[in-house]
């Protein structure tokens, strides 16, 4: 069972989520401040961080940035829908997913599992593939650019693996939300957009004019064609 | 601008009034002057003529009885004596008629004058217009004086003279009056325009300011100039604007307070709910091991916590709409697929029929569209009756390409009294009915979401029974 670090200032939410997740067998550590959360990272070594955005002192966005500086630890934000600006800022800071409060434990756990789930490499593909300067190792779950290994957050890695598994195929944002984030409802496309932006910052030579992850206006995103000069065909993606 | 405002505008009316007054005064002055001058001139002319004629006649000696030859000499003598005027003299003596001209009788002399001359011993005169020419005719009976009064001789002399010179004088006067009146009118234009401007500028300012107020620029004020009625008006306008602004500000503050309160309350409720909702499963799981009444209480708490969480979430959503803080995150989606996903995720796909046009793509906010469809279908399942059908199609209207989504049920339809309020918040279709299964905000939220997309939603009853909700959205750019 995954080890979860919960950073939440409100005692009732903290205790409630702790109680609910412990019941489901999670090893949970709950702290009340961002500073305590960062301190707990080293000794508790969680598999995942549940992070409230509205924290006294150091806020959730700052905590998320600090975590992202050094690690690929999955981060799920706890937020309230409608705090739109916060959601976007939190996603830009590197959060992999977010949960709207109030939420049932089953929803929280489903999200935790989704973020932690490893992408299974599609059949017929093994070893490493090269796309331009990018080297994708599906088995080792690593991505390197010009031989240098990239530090990717779980959601970024999953998105890149998913897109590059079917080069030149267009995926709609809703499809990506379902495949990569396992959102069963109509999720928030900003999650995809923010993740694509972060990924481009890391893999593209010029993030403004992407070579690898291209936007197909009105349809979604597509990986490549990396070496082709033309924009390629905008195929309709098959329905899931 | 109004197309005919210029025709009867204030400026036009003011100028017209000024010109009218000027014209009337000029015309009246001219008319009076003309009348007085004309009568004075004519009076003088005829007085002079009559007096002269009488004098001449007095100096003429005639011996009676007269023959034509003598009479003609008398006429010629009298005609020559006309100094200021060229007279033509006619004489009538019994049935003897001679004149100083070639014609023995004049056609200018009227019977009226003859009659007057016969009865009046001092002679009489008459102004006659013949063929557009004015004439003065004077009739004099020749009298004799034998010391004991005058005796008529039966001889009557008439002098006829043209008044064309006087007429020309009068015409000249008329021309002068007219030529004087025109510049007067033109000069009257200047004060008219000035007065119009002095009235119009404040009025224009007032109009501009009123339009500003109408646009919601409540801090619009007018500069007060002078201390006349228009300045009073401007001052009053400013006072009213200030009062209006104060009231509106107060209303806005009150509304803001109310909205903030609703929003704060929902926010405050959300935190304890987040804690409660996280532990409902614990309650549900362990309820079986508790005493039956405790178990019932625990299950009640768990169920109501879930409902409360939904209600608070809906309240938050509503207060965001009210605060206009609801954002639209558009994405191009396949409509049929989106509707199917909505039904699947709520496990309604086997209960709800669909007629979804394939290949319709629309730019919409998937989460909000999901809420729209889910709330309408949920409402149909709760308050209508199955079968419930969802239809989606695109259509082309003069407003551009539209997406039309219909949700039909086969229930009793919506009561006519309820229909206008169906989208109201917390509206209870049945006063006796207790809390609905939903939050009571479902349709209101659906409507707000539709509006946010720039569309409309309306409810109606189908002729064959059952209610139908129709959502009409812009398809968005392709």
JSON list of C-alpha atoms in Angstrom, two decimals, chain B residues 40-56 83-85 87 125 136 138 140 161 166:
[
{"chain": "B", "resi": 40, "resn": "UNK", "atom": "CA", "xyz": [-52.12, 110.77, -45.95]},
{"chain": "B", "resi": 41, "resn": "UNK", "atom": "CA", "xyz": [-50.76, 111.03, -49.47]},
{"chain": "B", "resi": 42, "resn": "UNK", "atom": "CA", "xyz": [-54.07, 110.34, -51.14]},
{"chain": "B", "resi": 43, "resn": "UNK", "atom": "CA", "xyz": [-55.90, 112.64, -48.75]},
{"chain": "B", "resi": 44, "resn": "UNK", "atom": "CA", "xyz": [-53.50, 115.41, -49.49]},
{"chain": "B", "resi": 45, "resn": "UNK", "atom": "CA", "xyz": [-53.70, 114.80, -53.22]},
{"chain": "B", "resi": 46, "resn": "UNK", "atom": "CA", "xyz": [-57.45, 114.78, -53.29]},
{"chain": "B", "resi": 47, "resn": "UNK", "atom": "CA", "xyz": [-57.81, 117.69, -50.87]},
{"chain": "B", "resi": 48, "resn": "UNK", "atom": "CA", "xyz": [-55.50, 119.77, -53.00]},
{"chain": "B", "resi": 49, "resn": "UNK", "atom": "CA", "xyz": [-57.28, 118.72, -56.16]},
{"chain": "B", "resi": 50, "resn": "UNK", "atom": "CA", "xyz": [-60.75, 119.36, -54.80]},
{"chain": "B", "resi": 51, "resn": "UNK", "atom": "CA", "xyz": [-59.77, 122.74, -53.37]},
{"chain": "B", "resi": 52, "resn": "UNK", "atom": "CA", "xyz": [-58.06, 123.80, -56.57]},
{"chain": "B", "resi": 53, "resn": "UNK", "atom": "CA", "xyz": [-60.96, 122.63, -58.69]},
{"chain": "B", "resi": 54, "resn": "UNK", "atom": "CA", "xyz": [-63.36, 124.50, -56.49]},
{"chain": "B", "resi": 55, "resn": "UNK", "atom": "CA", "xyz": [-61.23, 127.66, -56.72]},
{"chain": "B", "resi": 56, "resn": "UNK", "atom": "CA", "xyz": [-60.93, 127.38, -60.49]},
{"chain": "B", "resi": 83, "resn": "UNK", "atom": "CA", "xyz": [-51.45, 122.90, -61.80]},
{"chain": "B", "resi": 84, "resn": "UNK", "atom": "CA", "xyz": [-50.28, 119.89, -59.90]},
{"chain": "B", "resi": 85, "resn": "UNK", "atom": "CA", "xyz": [-52.28, 117.48, -61.93]},
{"chain": "B", "resi": 87, "resn": "UNK", "atom": "CA", "xyz": [-56.97, 117.21, -65.22]},
{"chain": "B", "resi": 125, "resn": "UNK", "atom": "CA", "xyz": [-65.03, 113.18, -54.95]},
{"chain": "B", "resi": 136, "resn": "UNK", "atom": "CA", "xyz": [-59.49, 110.68, -58.64]},
{"chain": "B", "resi": 138, "resn": "UNK", "atom": "CA", "xyz": [-64.23, 115.25, -58.50]},
{"chain": "B", "resi": 140, "resn": "UNK", "atom": "CA", "xyz": [-68.82, 120.06, -58.67]},
{"chain": "B", "resi": 161, "resn": "UNK", "atom": "CA", "xyz": [-57.12, 112.98, -62.87]},
{"chain": "B", "resi": 166, "resn": "UNK", "atom": "CA", "xyz": [-49.17, 108.95, -55.79]}
]
